[in-house]
Amino acid sequence: MENTSRPRGFSGNTLKLIAIAAMFIDHVAWAFVPTESPLALVMHLIGRTTAPIMCFFVAEGYYHTHDLRRYMLRLGGFALLSYVPFLVFEAGGMPGVGNLLQLNVLFTLLLGLCALWVEDHVENGLLRGAALVGLCILSMTADWFCFGIFFVLSFGRNRGDFKRQALWFSLSSLGAMLFLSVPYWEVVQRYGVGNIRWGAFWWAYLCTVGMQAGTLLALPLLKRYNGERGGGPASKWLFYVFYPAHLLVLGILQAILK
């Protein structure tokens, strides 16, 4: 008798749907919920799961795609398509001198994909290191900047060994938190330990930096990935279409309601 039972765990499509829902929750919080409120903290903790899931599937896509160039063009094309909606949402307006290089996460994912290619195809260690540094520099004005590249590399270079993937991803997440902590410790240094209201300081820190620990919530979800694609033929386009569409809608709503 044929076994028709489905594999346990989450398919790729299910995990991407979870990422889309988490992203929407996160962006609604940025748009309409005061940043230093308990509700915003919870929403952002949920939202932090999106980037790791999408970085994981960029790494998976690198090894599964039959045409890497087409995959890169798709990511790059939708990054360009999302450029204006991202600025409308993030900066409240059209491209200008102050925000011209403010790039969305699809650019970061594209650079992560390029980093995997560099790791696989550039044999000279010096050239490989220089190329990776160059990609990190290109990402510095993009959403998640170089840490998005590190996430992709963590998942891609350790593919098949989830413990190593989780370890290197966690270290990258910690690095992101330390990087984002720098302005807070500069404030302490500037005003002195005795002049800081520590209760308010730690709450503000938790709501803007500590919530980045929500990235680790993606690991239990990714551990349950069953290796199945799931969804239908059009499902791979859902994130690409939803991303710019919801940014544009939320950006317009912000302009109307604020």
mmCIF file with all atom_site columns, N, CA and C in Angstrom, residues 25-79:
data_model
loop_
_atom_site.group_PDB
_atom_site.id
_atom_site.type_symbol
_atom_site.label_atom_id
_atom_site.label_alt_id
_atom_site.label_comp_id
_atom_site.label_asym_id
_atom_site.label_entity_id
_atom_site.label_seq_id
_atom_site.pdbx_PDB_ins_code
_atom_site.Cartn_x
_atom_site.Cartn_y
_atom_site.Cartn_z
_atom_site.occupancy
_atom_site.B_iso_or_equiv
_atom_site.pdbx_formal_charge
_atom_site.auth_seq_id
_atom_site.auth_comp_id
_atom_site.auth_asym_id
_atom_site.auth_atom_id
_atom_site.pdbx_PDB_model_num
ATOM 1   N N  . ILE A 1 25 ? 3.474  42.110 10.822  1.00 0.00 ? 25 ILE A N  1
ATOM 2   C CA . ILE A 1 25 ? 3.309  42.514 12.226  1.00 0.00 ? 25 ILE A CA 1
ATOM 3   C C  . ILE A 1 25 ? 4.394  43.524 12.615  1.00 0.00 ? 25 ILE A C  1
ATOM 4   N N  . ASP A 1 26 ? 5.625  43.238 12.226  1.00 0.00 ? 26 ASP A N  1
ATOM 5   C CA . ASP A 1 26 ? 6.763  44.107 12.542  1.00 0.00 ? 26 ASP A CA 1
ATOM 6   C C  . ASP A 1 26 ? 6.584  45.482 11.922  1.00 0.00 ? 26 ASP A C  1
ATOM 7   N N  . HIS A 1 27 ? 6.203  45.532 10.662  1.00 0.00 ? 27 HIS A N  1
ATOM 8   C CA . HIS A 1 27 ? 6.087  46.812 9.968   1.00 0.00 ? 27 HIS A CA 1
ATOM 9   C C  . HIS A 1 27 ? 4.885  47.618 10.447  1.00 0.00 ? 27 HIS A C  1
ATOM 10  N N  . VAL A 1 28 ? 3.807  46.941 10.812  1.00 0.00 ? 28 VAL A N  1
ATOM 11  C CA . VAL A 1 28 ? 2.672  47.655 11.413  1.00 0.00 ? 28 VAL A CA 1
ATOM 12  C C  . VAL A 1 28 ? 3.110  48.319 12.712  1.00 0.00 ? 28 VAL A C  1
ATOM 13  N N  . ALA A 1 29 ? 3.938  47.604 13.484  1.00 0.00 ? 29 ALA A N  1
ATOM 14  C CA . ALA A 1 29 ? 4.438  48.177 14.739  1.00 0.00 ? 29 ALA A CA 1
ATOM 15  C C  . ALA A 1 29 ? 5.292  49.405 14.478  1.00 0.00 ? 29 ALA A C  1
ATOM 16  N N  . TRP A 1 30 ? 6.223  49.314 13.502  1.00 0.00 ? 30 TRP A N  1
ATOM 17  C CA . TRP A 1 30 ? 7.066  50.471 13.198  1.00 0.00 ? 30 TRP A CA 1
ATOM 18  C C  . TRP A 1 30 ? 6.227  51.655 12.738  1.00 0.00 ? 30 TRP A C  1
ATOM 19  N N  . ALA A 1 31 ? 5.147  51.378 12.032  1.00 0.00 ? 31 ALA A N  1
ATOM 20  C CA . ALA A 1 31 ? 4.349  52.452 11.456  1.00 0.00 ? 31 ALA A CA 1
ATOM 21  C C  . ALA A 1 31 ? 3.410  53.109 12.467  1.00 0.00 ? 31 ALA A C  1
ATOM 22  N N  . PHE A 1 32 ? 2.810  52.314 13.356  1.00 0.00 ? 32 PHE A N  1
ATOM 23  C CA . PHE A 1 32 ? 1.695  52.842 14.128  1.00 0.00 ? 32 PHE A CA 1
ATOM 24  C C  . PHE A 1 32 ? 1.769  52.644 15.645  1.00 0.00 ? 32 PHE A C  1
ATOM 25  N N  . VAL A 1 33 ? 2.756  51.903 16.142  1.00 0.00 ? 33 VAL A N  1
ATOM 26  C CA . VAL A 1 33 ? 2.816  51.615 17.573  1.00 0.00 ? 33 VAL A CA 1
ATOM 27  C C  . VAL A 1 33 ? 4.046  52.310 18.161  1.00 0.00 ? 33 VAL A C  1
ATOM 28  N N  . PRO A 1 34 ? 3.894  53.046 19.263  1.00 0.00 ? 34 PRO A N  1
ATOM 29  C CA . PRO A 1 34 ? 5.048  53.705 19.879  1.00 0.00 ? 34 PRO A CA 1
ATOM 30  C C  . PRO A 1 34 ? 6.174  52.715 20.171  1.00 0.00 ? 34 PRO A C  1
ATOM 31  N N  . THR A 1 35 ? 7.380  53.060 19.763  1.00 0.00 ? 35 THR A N  1
ATOM 32  C CA . THR A 1 35 ? 8.503  52.117 19.814  1.00 0.00 ? 35 THR A CA 1
ATOM 33  C C  . THR A 1 35 ? 8.771  51.593 21.218  1.00 0.00 ? 35 THR A C  1
ATOM 34  N N  . GLU A 1 36 ? 8.674  52.453 22.217  1.00 0.00 ? 36 GLU A N  1
ATOM 35  C CA . GLU A 1 36 ? 9.006  52.030 23.581  1.00 0.00 ? 36 GLU A CA 1
ATOM 36  C C  . GLU A 1 36 ? 7.757  51.630 24.369  1.00 0.00 ? 36 GLU A C  1
ATOM 37  N N  . SER A 1 37 ? 6.895  50.864 23.718  1.00 0.00 ? 37 SER A N  1
ATOM 38  C CA . SER A 1 37 ? 5.705  50.335 24.387  1.00 0.00 ? 37 SER A CA 1
ATOM 39  C C  . SER A 1 37 ? 5.809  48.813 24.451  1.00 0.00 ? 37 SER A C  1
ATOM 40  N N  . PRO A 1 38 ? 5.186  48.178 25.451  1.00 0.00 ? 38 PRO A N  1
ATOM 41  C CA . PRO A 1 38 ? 5.223  46.716 25.541  1.00 0.00 ? 38 PRO A CA 1
ATOM 42  C C  . PRO A 1 38 ? 4.677  46.033 24.290  1.00 0.00 ? 38 PRO A C  1
ATOM 43  N N  . LEU A 1 39 ? 3.613  46.600 23.705  1.00 0.00 ? 39 LEU A N  1
ATOM 44  C CA . LEU A 1 39 ? 3.035  46.000 22.499  1.00 0.00 ? 39 LEU A CA 1
ATOM 45  C C  . LEU A 1 39 ? 4.036  46.013 21.350  1.00 0.00 ? 39 LEU A C  1
ATOM 46  N N  . ALA A 1 40 ? 4.714  47.141 21.172  1.00 0.00 ? 40 ALA A N  1
ATOM 47  C CA . ALA A 1 40 ? 5.713  47.219 20.099  1.00 0.00 ? 40 ALA A CA 1
ATOM 48  C C  . ALA A 1 40 ? 6.828  46.209 20.317  1.00 0.00 ? 40 ALA A C  1
ATOM 49  N N  . LEU A 1 41 ? 7.267  46.063 21.560  1.00 0.00 ? 41 LEU A N  1
ATOM 50  C CA . LEU A 1 41 ? 8.340  45.111 21.857  1.00 0.00 ? 41 LEU A CA 1
ATOM 51  C C  . LEU A 1 41 ? 7.944  43.700 21.446  1.00 0.00 ? 41 LEU A C  1
ATOM 52  N N  . VAL A 1 42 ? 6.731  43.289 21.789  1.00 0.00 ? 42 VAL A N  1
ATOM 53  C CA . VAL A 1 42 ? 6.254  41.948 21.426  1.00 0.00 ? 42 VAL A CA 1
ATOM 54  C C  . VAL A 1 42 ? 6.169  41.810 19.908  1.00 0.00 ? 42 VAL A C  1
ATOM 55  N N  . MET A 1 43 ? 5.616  42.825 19.252  1.00 0.00 ? 43 MET A N  1
ATOM 56  C CA . MET A 1 43 ? 5.457  42.766 17.792  1.00 0.00 ? 43 MET A CA 1
ATOM 57  C C  . MET A 1 43 ? 6.805  42.706 17.086  1.00 0.00 ? 43 MET A C  1
ATOM 58  N N  . HIS A 1 44 ? 7.784  43.459 17.595  1.00 0.00 ? 44 HIS A N  1
ATOM 59  C CA . HIS A 1 44 ? 9.110  43.445 16.966  1.00 0.00 ? 44 HIS A CA 1
ATOM 60  C C  . HIS A 1 44 ? 9.849  42.141 17.236  1.00 0.00 ? 44 HIS A C  1
ATOM 61  N N  . LEU A 1 45 ? 9.655  41.569 18.417  1.00 0.00 ? 45 LEU A N  1
ATOM 62  C CA . LEU A 1 45 ? 10.256 40.258 18.686  1.00 0.00 ? 45 LEU A CA 1
ATOM 63  C C  . LEU A 1 45 ? 9.752  39.227 17.684  1.00 0.00 ? 45 LEU A C  1
ATOM 64  N N  . ILE A 1 46 ? 8.453  39.266 17.396  1.00 0.00 ? 46 ILE A N  1
ATOM 65  C CA . ILE A 1 46 ? 7.881  38.372 16.382  1.00 0.00 ? 46 ILE A CA 1
ATOM 66  C C  . ILE A 1 46 ? 8.455  38.698 15.010  1.00 0.00 ? 46 ILE A C  1
ATOM 67  N N  . GLY A 1 47 ? 8.523  39.986 14.710  1.00 0.00 ? 47 GLY A N  1
ATOM 68  C CA . GLY A 1 47 ? 8.985  40.413 13.388  1.00 0.00 ? 47 GLY A CA 1
ATOM 69  C C  . GLY A 1 47 ? 10.424 40.068 13.083  1.00 0.00 ? 47 GLY A C  1
ATOM 70  N N  . ARG A 1 48 ? 11.257 39.944 14.130  1.00 0.00 ? 48 ARG A N  1
ATOM 71  C CA . ARG A 1 48 ? 12.668 39.625 13.908  1.00 0.00 ? 48 ARG A CA 1
ATOM 72  C C  . ARG A 1 48 ? 12.873 38.241 13.310  1.00 0.00 ? 48 ARG A C  1
ATOM 73  N N  . THR A 1 49 ? 11.854 37.400 13.317  1.00 0.00 ? 49 THR A N  1
ATOM 74  C CA . THR A 1 49 ? 12.015 36.054 12.749  1.00 0.00 ? 49 THR A CA 1
ATOM 75  C C  . THR A 1 49 ? 12.048 36.077 11.222  1.00 0.00 ? 49 THR A C  1
ATOM 76  N N  . THR A 1 50 ? 11.591 37.165 10.624  1.00 0.00 ? 50 THR A N  1
ATOM 77  C CA . THR A 1 50 ? 11.464 37.206 9.159   1.00 0.00 ? 50 THR A CA 1
ATOM 78  C C  . THR A 1 50 ? 12.814 37.114 8.457   1.00 0.00 ? 50 THR A C  1
ATOM 79  N N  . ALA A 1 51 ? 13.755 37.981 8.832   1.00 0.00 ? 51 ALA A N  1
ATOM 80  C CA . ALA A 1 51 ? 15.046 38.021 8.131   1.00 0.00 ? 51 ALA A CA 1
ATOM 81  C C  . ALA A 1 51 ? 15.780 36.682 8.169   1.00 0.00 ? 51 ALA A C  1
ATOM 82  N N  . PRO A 1 52 ? 15.879 36.005 9.337   1.00 0.00 ? 52 PRO A N  1
ATOM 83  C CA . PRO A 1 52 ? 16.560 34.700 9.334   1.00 0.00 ? 52 PRO A CA 1
ATOM 84  C C  . PRO A 1 52 ? 15.895 33.681 8.421   1.00 0.00 ? 52 PRO A C  1
ATOM 85  N N  . ILE A 1 53 ? 14.567 33.659 8.404   1.00 0.00 ? 53 ILE A N  1
ATOM 86  C CA . ILE A 1 53 ? 13.871 32.689 7.549   1.00 0.00 ? 53 ILE A CA 1
ATOM 87  C C  . ILE A 1 53 ? 14.159 32.975 6.080   1.00 0.00 ? 53 ILE A C  1
ATOM 88  N N  . MET A 1 54 ? 14.101 34.237 5.684   1.00 0.00 ? 54 MET A N  1
ATOM 89  C CA . MET A 1 54 ? 14.342 34.569 4.286   1.00 0.00 ? 54 MET A CA 1
ATOM 90  C C  . MET A 1 54 ? 15.808 34.337 3.910   1.00 0.00 ? 54 MET A C  1
ATOM 91  N N  . CYS A 1 55 ? 16.735 34.623 4.832   1.00 0.00 ? 55 CYS A N  1
ATOM 92  C CA . CYS A 1 55 ? 18.158 34.345 4.565   1.00 0.00 ? 55 CYS A CA 1
ATOM 93  C C  . CYS A 1 55 ? 18.394 32.844 4.419   1.00 0.00 ? 55 CYS A C  1
ATOM 94  N N  . PHE A 1 56 ? 17.721 32.065 5.252   1.00 0.00 ? 56 PHE A N  1
ATOM 95  C CA . PHE A 1 56 ? 17.831 30.608 5.168   1.00 0.00 ? 56 PHE A CA 1
ATOM 96  C C  . PHE A 1 56 ? 17.398 30.120 3.790   1.00 0.00 ? 56 PHE A C  1
ATOM 97  N N  . PHE A 1 57 ? 16.299 30.671 3.279   1.00 0.00 ? 57 PHE A N  1
ATOM 98  C CA . PHE A 1 57 ? 15.800 30.179 1.992   1.00 0.00 ? 57 PHE A CA 1
ATOM 99  C C  . PHE A 1 57 ? 16.546 30.771 0.802   1.00 0.00 ? 57 PHE A C  1
ATOM 100 N N  . VAL A 1 58 ? 17.212 31.885 0.992   1.00 0.00 ? 58 VAL A N  1
ATOM 101 C CA . VAL A 1 58 ? 18.142 32.334 -0.054  1.00 0.00 ? 58 VAL A CA 1
ATOM 102 C C  . VAL A 1 58 ? 19.284 31.339 -0.174  1.00 0.00 ? 58 VAL A C  1
ATOM 103 N N  . ALA A 1 59 ? 19.795 30.882 0.979   1.00 0.00 ? 59 ALA A N  1
ATOM 104 C CA . ALA A 1 59 ? 20.857 29.867 0.956   1.00 0.00 ? 59 ALA A CA 1
ATOM 105 C C  . ALA A 1 59 ? 20.361 28.567 0.344   1.00 0.00 ? 59 ALA A C  1
ATOM 106 N N  . GLU A 1 60 ? 19.146 28.149 0.703   1.00 0.00 ? 60 GLU A N  1
ATOM 107 C CA . GLU A 1 60 ? 18.569 26.944 0.109   1.00 0.00 ? 60 GLU A CA 1
ATOM 108 C C  . GLU A 1 60 ? 18.388 27.123 -1.397  1.00 0.00 ? 60 GLU A C  1
ATOM 109 N N  . GLY A 1 61 ? 17.907 28.305 -1.792  1.00 0.00 ? 61 GLY A N  1
ATOM 110 C CA . GLY A 1 61 ? 17.689 28.579 -3.209  1.00 0.00 ? 61 GLY A CA 1
ATOM 111 C C  . GLY A 1 61 ? 18.971 28.532 -4.008  1.00 0.00 ? 61 GLY A C  1
ATOM 112 N N  . TYR A 1 62 ? 20.070 28.970 -3.394  1.00 0.00 ? 62 TYR A N  1
ATOM 113 C CA . TYR A 1 62 ? 21.362 28.940 -4.073  1.00 0.00 ? 62 TYR A CA 1
ATOM 114 C C  . TYR A 1 62 ? 21.723 27.519 -4.498  1.00 0.00 ? 62 TYR A C  1
ATOM 115 N N  . TYR A 1 63 ? 21.437 26.540 -3.631  1.00 0.00 ? 63 TYR A N  1
ATOM 116 C CA . TYR A 1 63 ? 21.801 25.155 -3.928  1.00 0.00 ? 63 TYR A CA 1
ATOM 117 C C  . TYR A 1 63 ? 20.748 24.424 -4.751  1.00 0.00 ? 63 TYR A C  1
ATOM 118 N N  . HIS A 1 64 ? 19.530 24.947 -4.765  1.00 0.00 ? 64 HIS A N  1
ATOM 119 C CA . HIS A 1 64 ? 18.463 24.255 -5.486  1.00 0.00 ? 64 HIS A CA 1
ATOM 120 C C  . HIS A 1 64 ? 18.207 24.824 -6.882  1.00 0.00 ? 64 HIS A C  1
ATOM 121 N N  . THR A 1 65 ? 18.586 26.096 -7.092  1.00 0.00 ? 65 THR A N  1
ATOM 122 C CA . THR A 1 65 ? 18.222 26.725 -8.349  1.00 0.00 ? 65 THR A CA 1
ATOM 123 C C  . THR A 1 65 ? 18.924 26.058 -9.541  1.00 0.00 ? 65 THR A C  1
ATOM 124 N N  . HIS A 1 66 ? 18.221 26.013 -10.665 1.00 0.00 ? 66 HIS A N  1
ATOM 125 C CA . HIS A 1 66 ? 18.811 25.491 -11.903 1.00 0.00 ? 66 HIS A CA 1
ATOM 126 C C  . HIS A 1 66 ? 19.468 26.606 -12.718 1.00 0.00 ? 66 HIS A C  1
ATOM 127 N N  . ASP A 1 67 ? 19.194 27.855 -12.327 1.00 0.00 ? 67 ASP A N  1
ATOM 128 C CA . ASP A 1 67 ? 19.738 28.989 -13.071 1.00 0.00 ? 67 ASP A CA 1
ATOM 129 C C  . ASP A 1 67 ? 20.032 30.116 -12.083 1.00 0.00 ? 67 ASP A C  1
ATOM 130 N N  . LEU A 1 68 ? 21.266 30.149 -11.576 1.00 0.00 ? 68 LEU A N  1
ATOM 131 C CA . LEU A 1 68 ? 21.630 31.126 -10.559 1.00 0.00 ? 68 LEU A CA 1
ATOM 132 C C  . LEU A 1 68 ? 21.514 32.551 -11.092 1.00 0.00 ? 68 LEU A C  1
ATOM 133 N N  . ARG A 1 69 ? 21.876 32.746 -12.350 1.00 0.00 ? 69 ARG A N  1
ATOM 134 C CA . ARG A 1 69 ? 21.796 34.099 -12.912 1.00 0.00 ? 69 ARG A CA 1
ATOM 135 C C  . ARG A 1 69 ? 20.357 34.595 -12.908 1.00 0.00 ? 69 ARG A C  1
ATOM 136 N N  . ARG A 1 70 ? 19.421 33.726 -13.276 1.00 0.00 ? 70 ARG A N  1
ATOM 137 C CA . ARG A 1 70 ? 18.016 34.128 -13.264 1.00 0.00 ? 70 ARG A CA 1
ATOM 138 C C  . ARG A 1 70 ? 17.544 34.421 -11.841 1.00 0.00 ? 70 ARG A C  1
ATOM 139 N N  . TYR A 1 71 ? 18.016 33.631 -10.892 1.00 0.00 ? 71 TYR A N  1
ATOM 140 C CA . TYR A 1 71 ? 17.660 33.855 -9.493  1.00 0.00 ? 71 TYR A CA 1
ATOM 141 C C  . TYR A 1 71 ? 18.169 35.215 -9.026  1.00 0.00 ? 71 TYR A C  1
ATOM 142 N N  . MET A 1 72 ? 19.403 35.542 -9.380  1.00 0.00 ? 72 MET A N  1
ATOM 143 C CA . MET A 1 72 ? 19.964 36.840 -9.016  1.00 0.00 ? 72 MET A CA 1
ATOM 144 C C  . MET A 1 72 ? 19.194 37.983 -9.683  1.00 0.00 ? 72 MET A C  1
ATOM 145 N N  . LEU A 1 73 ? 18.841 37.804 -10.941 1.00 0.00 ? 73 LEU A N  1
ATOM 146 C CA . LEU A 1 73 ? 18.088 38.836 -11.650 1.00 0.00 ? 73 LEU A CA 1
ATOM 147 C C  . LEU A 1 73 ? 16.710 39.035 -11.026 1.00 0.00 ? 73 LEU A C  1
ATOM 148 N N  . ARG A 1 74 ? 16.092 37.938 -10.577 1.00 0.00 ? 74 ARG A N  1
ATOM 149 C CA . ARG A 1 74 ? 14.781 38.049 -9.927  1.00 0.00 ? 74 ARG A CA 1
ATOM 150 C C  . ARG A 1 74 ? 14.889 38.844 -8.632  1.00 0.00 ? 74 ARG A C  1
ATOM 151 N N  . LEU A 1 75 ? 15.883 38.503 -7.814  1.00 0.00 ? 75 LEU A N  1
ATOM 152 C CA . LEU A 1 75 ? 16.082 39.239 -6.564  1.00 0.00 ? 75 LEU A CA 1
ATOM 153 C C  . LEU A 1 75 ? 16.401 40.716 -6.845  1.00 0.00 ? 75 LEU A C  1
ATOM 154 N N  . GLY A 1 76 ? 17.296 40.946 -7.787  1.00 0.00 ? 76 GLY A N  1
ATOM 155 C CA . GLY A 1 76 ? 17.665 42.315 -8.112  1.00 0.00 ? 76 GLY A CA 1
ATOM 156 C C  . GLY A 1 76 ? 16.508 43.103 -8.693  1.00 0.00 ? 76 GLY A C  1
ATOM 157 N N  . GLY A 1 77 ? 15.711 42.453 -9.559  1.00 0.00 ? 77 GLY A N  1
ATOM 158 C CA . GLY A 1 77 ? 14.569 43.132 -10.164 1.00 0.00 ? 77 GLY A CA 1
ATOM 159 C C  . GLY A 1 77 ? 13.539 43.551 -9.133  1.00 0.00 ? 77 GLY A C  1
ATOM 160 N N  . PHE A 1 78 ? 13.232 42.669 -8.192  1.00 0.00 ? 78 PHE A N  1
ATOM 161 C CA . PHE A 1 78 ? 12.250 43.017 -7.167  1.00 0.00 ? 78 PHE A CA 1
ATOM 162 C C  . PHE A 1 78 ? 12.838 43.971 -6.129  1.00 0.00 ? 78 PHE A C  1
ATOM 163 N N  . ALA A 1 79 ? 14.152 43.945 -5.942  1.00 0.00 ? 79 ALA A N  1
ATOM 164 C CA . ALA A 1 79 ? 14.785 44.951 -5.083  1.00 0.00 ? 79 ALA A CA 1
ATOM 165 C C  . ALA A 1 79 ? 14.593 46.342 -5.673  1.00 0.00 ? 79 ALA A C  1
#
